[in-house]
Amino acid sequence: MAAAALLLVAALVALGSGHGGEAFDPNPLQDFCVADATSKVRVNGLSCKDPAAVVSDDFFFAGADKLRDEVSERYGFSALTVQIPGLNTQGQRYARVDLAPGAIFPPHYHPRAAETALVLEGSVYFGFVSSYPDNKLFSKVLHKGDVFAVPQGLMHFLYNNGTAPATLYASLSSQNPGLVLLADALFAGALPDDLLAKTLLTDKHTVDNIRANFRPS
Ligand SMILES: *[C@@H]1O[C@H](CO)[C@@H](O)[C@H](O)[C@H]1NC(C)=O
């Protein structure tokens, strides 16, 4: 009994420490490791440019005031990654996200990052859902100047159900947050129709109808 309790404590301590899992990006071992885009060496992150060659521009990005012109045809959002070579190995990523009126950023999650988003313009309905079995929805209608936070790995979405364009600045707590779009994960890949039908408690015909919209055209 005592031994079992001790084991449980040890397991909880191990879980809480954040080591041994993939919960957080590793800590940097130097002031900076500016990404060397030309290097073919693969490390955990991109390999570092010679520190003597690092300049202020390596920590700079211009153009976050303009939305990316490439818009998701399906969903009407656009996302501009703020590319800063000096952020390599720093465990962060930033993006400007724009949503036209009526547009969504559909339900998705980032396996390796928590997220906060600041509304720069417009308003947006933003929410996340806690894990099974609660599946509890936490959501807010955000306006200019509001910030909302999404815990790591939880499914979240954005919906511009207003009449003006919305712009957000999103901060993610990993250099490589990962993106799992739930609908794509289910319907764009090669999962067998009968498995999907059973999963969704429906029939193969319904699954085929949905899947037709997800096939690359
Ligand atoms: C957007 O949707 C949310 C949640 O349903 C709702 O509370 C809000 O009033 C809606 N906003 C508009 C402008 O309809």
PDB file of N, CA, C and O in Angstrom, residues 83-115:
ATOM      1  N   GLN A  83       7.786  35.690 -39.424  1.00  0.00           N
ATOM      2  CA  GLN A  83       9.037  34.932 -39.541  1.00  0.00           C
ATOM      3  C   GLN A  83      10.192  35.751 -38.986  1.00  0.00           C
ATOM      4  O   GLN A  83      10.580  36.750 -39.589  1.00  0.00           O
ATOM      5  N   ILE A  84      10.716  35.333 -37.854  1.00  0.00           N
ATOM      6  CA  ILE A  84      11.868  36.025 -37.256  1.00  0.00           C
ATOM      7  C   ILE A  84      12.957  34.984 -37.006  1.00  0.00           C
ATOM      8  O   ILE A  84      12.813  34.138 -36.126  1.00  0.00           O
ATOM      9  N   PRO A  85      14.047  35.023 -37.811  1.00  0.00           N
ATOM     10  CA  PRO A  85      15.079  33.980 -37.680  1.00  0.00           C
ATOM     11  C   PRO A  85      15.632  33.875 -36.262  1.00  0.00           C
ATOM     12  O   PRO A  85      15.972  32.794 -35.789  1.00  0.00           O
ATOM     13  N   GLY A  86      15.714  35.028 -35.559  1.00  0.00           N
ATOM     14  CA  GLY A  86      16.268  35.053 -34.202  1.00  0.00           C
ATOM     15  C   GLY A  86      15.389  34.357 -33.168  1.00  0.00           C
ATOM     16  O   GLY A  86      15.822  34.163 -32.030  1.00  0.00           O
ATOM     17  N   LEU A  87      14.150  33.987 -33.550  1.00  0.00           N
ATOM     18  CA  LEU A  87      13.295  33.255 -32.605  1.00  0.00           C
ATOM     19  C   LEU A  87      13.566  31.751 -32.621  1.00  0.00           C
ATOM     20  O   LEU A  87      13.014  31.010 -31.803  1.00  0.00           O
ATOM     21  N   ASN A  88      14.428  31.313 -33.559  1.00  0.00           N
ATOM     22  CA  ASN A  88      14.784  29.890 -33.594  1.00  0.00           C
ATOM     23  C   ASN A  88      15.268  29.431 -32.215  1.00  0.00           C
ATOM     24  O   ASN A  88      16.075  30.110 -31.582  1.00  0.00           O
ATOM     25  N   THR A  89      14.748  28.336 -31.739  1.00  0.00           N
ATOM     26  CA  THR A  89      15.029  27.697 -30.429  1.00  0.00           C
ATOM     27  C   THR A  89      14.470  28.480 -29.233  1.00  0.00           C
ATOM     28  O   THR A  89      14.752  28.128 -28.093  1.00  0.00           O
ATOM     29  N   GLN A  90      13.654  29.518 -29.466  1.00  0.00           N
ATOM     30  CA  GLN A  90      13.144  30.317 -28.348  1.00  0.00           C
ATOM     31  C   GLN A  90      11.748  29.855 -27.886  1.00  0.00           C
ATOM     32  O   GLN A  90      11.154  30.457 -26.977  1.00  0.00           O
ATOM     33  N   GLY A  91      11.203  28.846 -28.530  1.00  0.00           N
ATOM     34  CA  GLY A  91       9.924  28.300 -28.051  1.00  0.00           C
ATOM     35  C   GLY A  91       8.737  29.217 -28.264  1.00  0.00           C
ATOM     36  O   GLY A  91       7.809  29.226 -27.451  1.00  0.00           O
ATOM     37  N   GLN A  92       8.759  29.978 -29.349  1.00  0.00           N
ATOM     38  CA  GLN A  92       7.646  30.886 -29.612  1.00  0.00           C
ATOM     39  C   GLN A  92       7.317  30.921 -31.088  1.00  0.00           C
ATOM     40  O   GLN A  92       8.185  30.700 -31.928  1.00  0.00           O
ATOM     41  N   ARG A  93       6.062  31.247 -31.370  1.00  0.00           N
ATOM     42  CA  ARG A  93       5.679  31.519 -32.746  1.00  0.00           C
ATOM     43  C   ARG A  93       4.537  32.523 -32.738  1.00  0.00           C
ATOM     44  O   ARG A  93       3.695  32.502 -31.833  1.00  0.00           O
ATOM     45  N   TYR A  94       4.519  33.392 -33.754  1.00  0.00           N
ATOM     46  CA  TYR A  94       3.505  34.439 -33.824  1.00  0.00           C
ATOM     47  C   TYR A  94       2.874  34.454 -35.210  1.00  0.00           C
ATOM     48  O   TYR A  94       3.527  34.146 -36.204  1.00  0.00           O
ATOM     49  N   ALA A  95       1.598  34.818 -35.241  1.00  0.00           N
ATOM     50  CA  ALA A  95       0.927  34.916 -36.534  1.00  0.00           C
ATOM     51  C   ALA A  95      -0.137  35.996 -36.478  1.00  0.00           C
ATOM     52  O   ALA A  95      -0.776  36.214 -35.440  1.00  0.00           O
ATOM     53  N   ARG A  96      -0.304  36.664 -37.599  1.00  0.00           N
ATOM     54  CA  ARG A  96      -1.446  37.554 -37.773  1.00  0.00           C
ATOM     55  C   ARG A  96      -2.537  36.741 -38.452  1.00  0.00           C
ATOM     56  O   ARG A  96      -2.288  36.060 -39.457  1.00  0.00           O
ATOM     57  N   VAL A  97      -3.724  36.797 -37.900  1.00  0.00           N
ATOM     58  CA  VAL A  97      -4.849  36.044 -38.450  1.00  0.00           C
ATOM     59  C   VAL A  97      -5.957  37.019 -38.825  1.00  0.00           C
ATOM     60  O   VAL A  97      -6.310  37.892 -38.024  1.00  0.00           O
ATOM     61  N   ASP A  98      -6.474  36.888 -40.031  1.00  0.00           N
ATOM     62  CA  ASP A  98      -7.572  37.743 -40.499  1.00  0.00           C
ATOM     63  C   ASP A  98      -8.780  36.903 -40.856  1.00  0.00           C
ATOM     64  O   ASP A  98      -8.642  35.841 -41.464  1.00  0.00           O
ATOM     65  N   LEU A  99      -9.939  37.395 -40.478  1.00  0.00           N
ATOM     66  CA  LEU A  99     -11.186  36.700 -40.799  1.00  0.00           C
ATOM     67  C   LEU A  99     -12.161  37.704 -41.413  1.00  0.00           C
ATOM     68  O   LEU A  99     -12.534  38.693 -40.772  1.00  0.00           O
ATOM     69  N   ALA A 100     -12.562  37.434 -42.653  1.00  0.00           N
ATOM     70  CA  ALA A 100     -13.589  38.256 -43.295  1.00  0.00           C
ATOM     71  C   ALA A 100     -14.909  38.035 -42.553  1.00  0.00           C
ATOM     72  O   ALA A 100     -15.057  37.031 -41.844  1.00  0.00           O
ATOM     73  N   PRO A 101     -15.867  38.940 -42.708  1.00  0.00           N
ATOM     74  CA  PRO A 101     -17.174  38.691 -42.086  1.00  0.00           C
ATOM     75  C   PRO A 101     -17.718  37.326 -42.531  1.00  0.00           C
ATOM     76  O   PRO A 101     -17.677  36.997 -43.715  1.00  0.00           O
ATOM     77  N   GLY A 102     -18.157  36.532 -41.606  1.00  0.00           N
ATOM     78  CA  GLY A 102     -18.688  35.201 -41.908  1.00  0.00           C
ATOM     79  C   GLY A 102     -17.633  34.101 -41.912  1.00  0.00           C
ATOM     80  O   GLY A 102     -17.973  32.920 -41.937  1.00  0.00           O
ATOM     81  N   ALA A 103     -16.342  34.492 -41.907  1.00  0.00           N
ATOM     82  CA  ALA A 103     -15.274  33.483 -42.004  1.00  0.00           C
ATOM     83  C   ALA A 103     -15.053  32.772 -40.670  1.00  0.00           C
ATOM     84  O   ALA A 103     -15.334  33.323 -39.605  1.00  0.00           O
ATOM     85  N   ILE A 104     -14.542  31.560 -40.771  1.00  0.00           N
ATOM     86  CA  ILE A 104     -14.144  30.818 -39.565  1.00  0.00           C
ATOM     87  C   ILE A 104     -12.691  30.371 -39.691  1.00  0.00           C
ATOM     88  O   ILE A 104     -12.167  30.222 -40.802  1.00  0.00           O
ATOM     89  N   PHE A 105     -12.052  30.166 -38.547  1.00  0.00           N
ATOM     90  CA  PHE A 105     -10.854  29.329 -38.463  1.00  0.00           C
ATOM     91  C   PHE A 105     -11.394  28.091 -37.771  1.00  0.00           C
ATOM     92  O   PHE A 105     -11.728  28.129 -36.597  1.00  0.00           O
ATOM     93  N   PRO A 106     -11.559  26.999 -38.524  1.00  0.00           N
ATOM     94  CA  PRO A 106     -12.371  25.886 -38.018  1.00  0.00           C
ATOM     95  C   PRO A 106     -11.718  25.175 -36.834  1.00  0.00           C
ATOM     96  O   PRO A 106     -10.521  25.362 -36.578  1.00  0.00           O
ATOM     97  N   PRO A 107     -12.499  24.374 -36.111  1.00  0.00           N
ATOM     98  CA  PRO A 107     -11.978  23.685 -34.928  1.00  0.00           C
ATOM     99  C   PRO A 107     -10.657  22.955 -35.217  1.00  0.00           C
ATOM    100  O   PRO A 107     -10.563  22.182 -36.173  1.00  0.00           O
ATOM    101  N   HIS A 108      -9.659  23.253 -34.387  1.00  0.00           N
ATOM    102  CA  HIS A 108      -8.322  22.697 -34.558  1.00  0.00           C
ATOM    103  C   HIS A 108      -7.619  22.712 -33.218  1.00  0.00           C
ATOM    104  O   HIS A 108      -8.107  23.319 -32.268  1.00  0.00           O
ATOM    105  N   TYR A 109      -6.463  22.049 -33.147  1.00  0.00           N
ATOM    106  CA  TYR A 109      -5.643  22.171 -31.944  1.00  0.00           C
ATOM    107  C   TYR A 109      -4.167  22.151 -32.310  1.00  0.00           C
ATOM    108  O   TYR A 109      -3.787  21.713 -33.397  1.00  0.00           O
ATOM    109  N   HIS A 110      -3.369  22.667 -31.373  1.00  0.00           N
ATOM    110  CA  HIS A 110      -1.915  22.677 -31.527  1.00  0.00           C
ATOM    111  C   HIS A 110      -1.363  21.707 -30.493  1.00  0.00           C
ATOM    112  O   HIS A 110      -1.419  21.993 -29.298  1.00  0.00           O
ATOM    113  N   PRO A 111      -0.832  20.556 -30.928  1.00  0.00           N
ATOM    114  CA  PRO A 111      -0.399  19.561 -29.946  1.00  0.00           C
ATOM    115  C   PRO A 111       0.707  20.059 -29.029  1.00  0.00           C
ATOM    116  O   PRO A 111       0.822  19.580 -27.909  1.00  0.00           O
ATOM    117  N   ARG A 112       1.503  21.021 -29.473  1.00  0.00           N
ATOM    118  CA  ARG A 112       2.665  21.415 -28.672  1.00  0.00           C
ATOM    119  C   ARG A 112       2.621  22.849 -28.167  1.00  0.00           C
ATOM    120  O   ARG A 112       3.637  23.363 -27.718  1.00  0.00           O
ATOM    121  N   ALA A 113       1.470  23.530 -28.202  1.00  0.00           N
ATOM    122  CA  ALA A 113       1.494  24.936 -27.775  1.00  0.00           C
ATOM    123  C   ALA A 113       0.192  25.406 -27.148  1.00  0.00           C
ATOM    124  O   ALA A 113      -0.899  25.048 -27.593  1.00  0.00           O
ATOM    125  N   ALA A 114       0.336  26.233 -26.121  1.00  0.00           N
ATOM    126  CA  ALA A 114      -0.768  27.066 -25.661  1.00  0.00           C
ATOM    127  C   ALA A 114      -0.796  28.296 -26.560  1.00  0.00           C
ATOM    128  O   ALA A 114       0.180  28.584 -27.269  1.00  0.00           O
ATOM    129  N   GLU A 115      -1.915  29.010 -26.559  1.00  0.00           N
ATOM    130  CA  GLU A 115      -2.043  30.150 -27.465  1.00  0.00           C
ATOM    131  C   GLU A 115      -2.744  31.300 -26.759  1.00  0.00           C
ATOM    132  O   GLU A 115      -3.661  31.067 -25.969  1.00  0.00           O
TER     133      GLU A 115
END
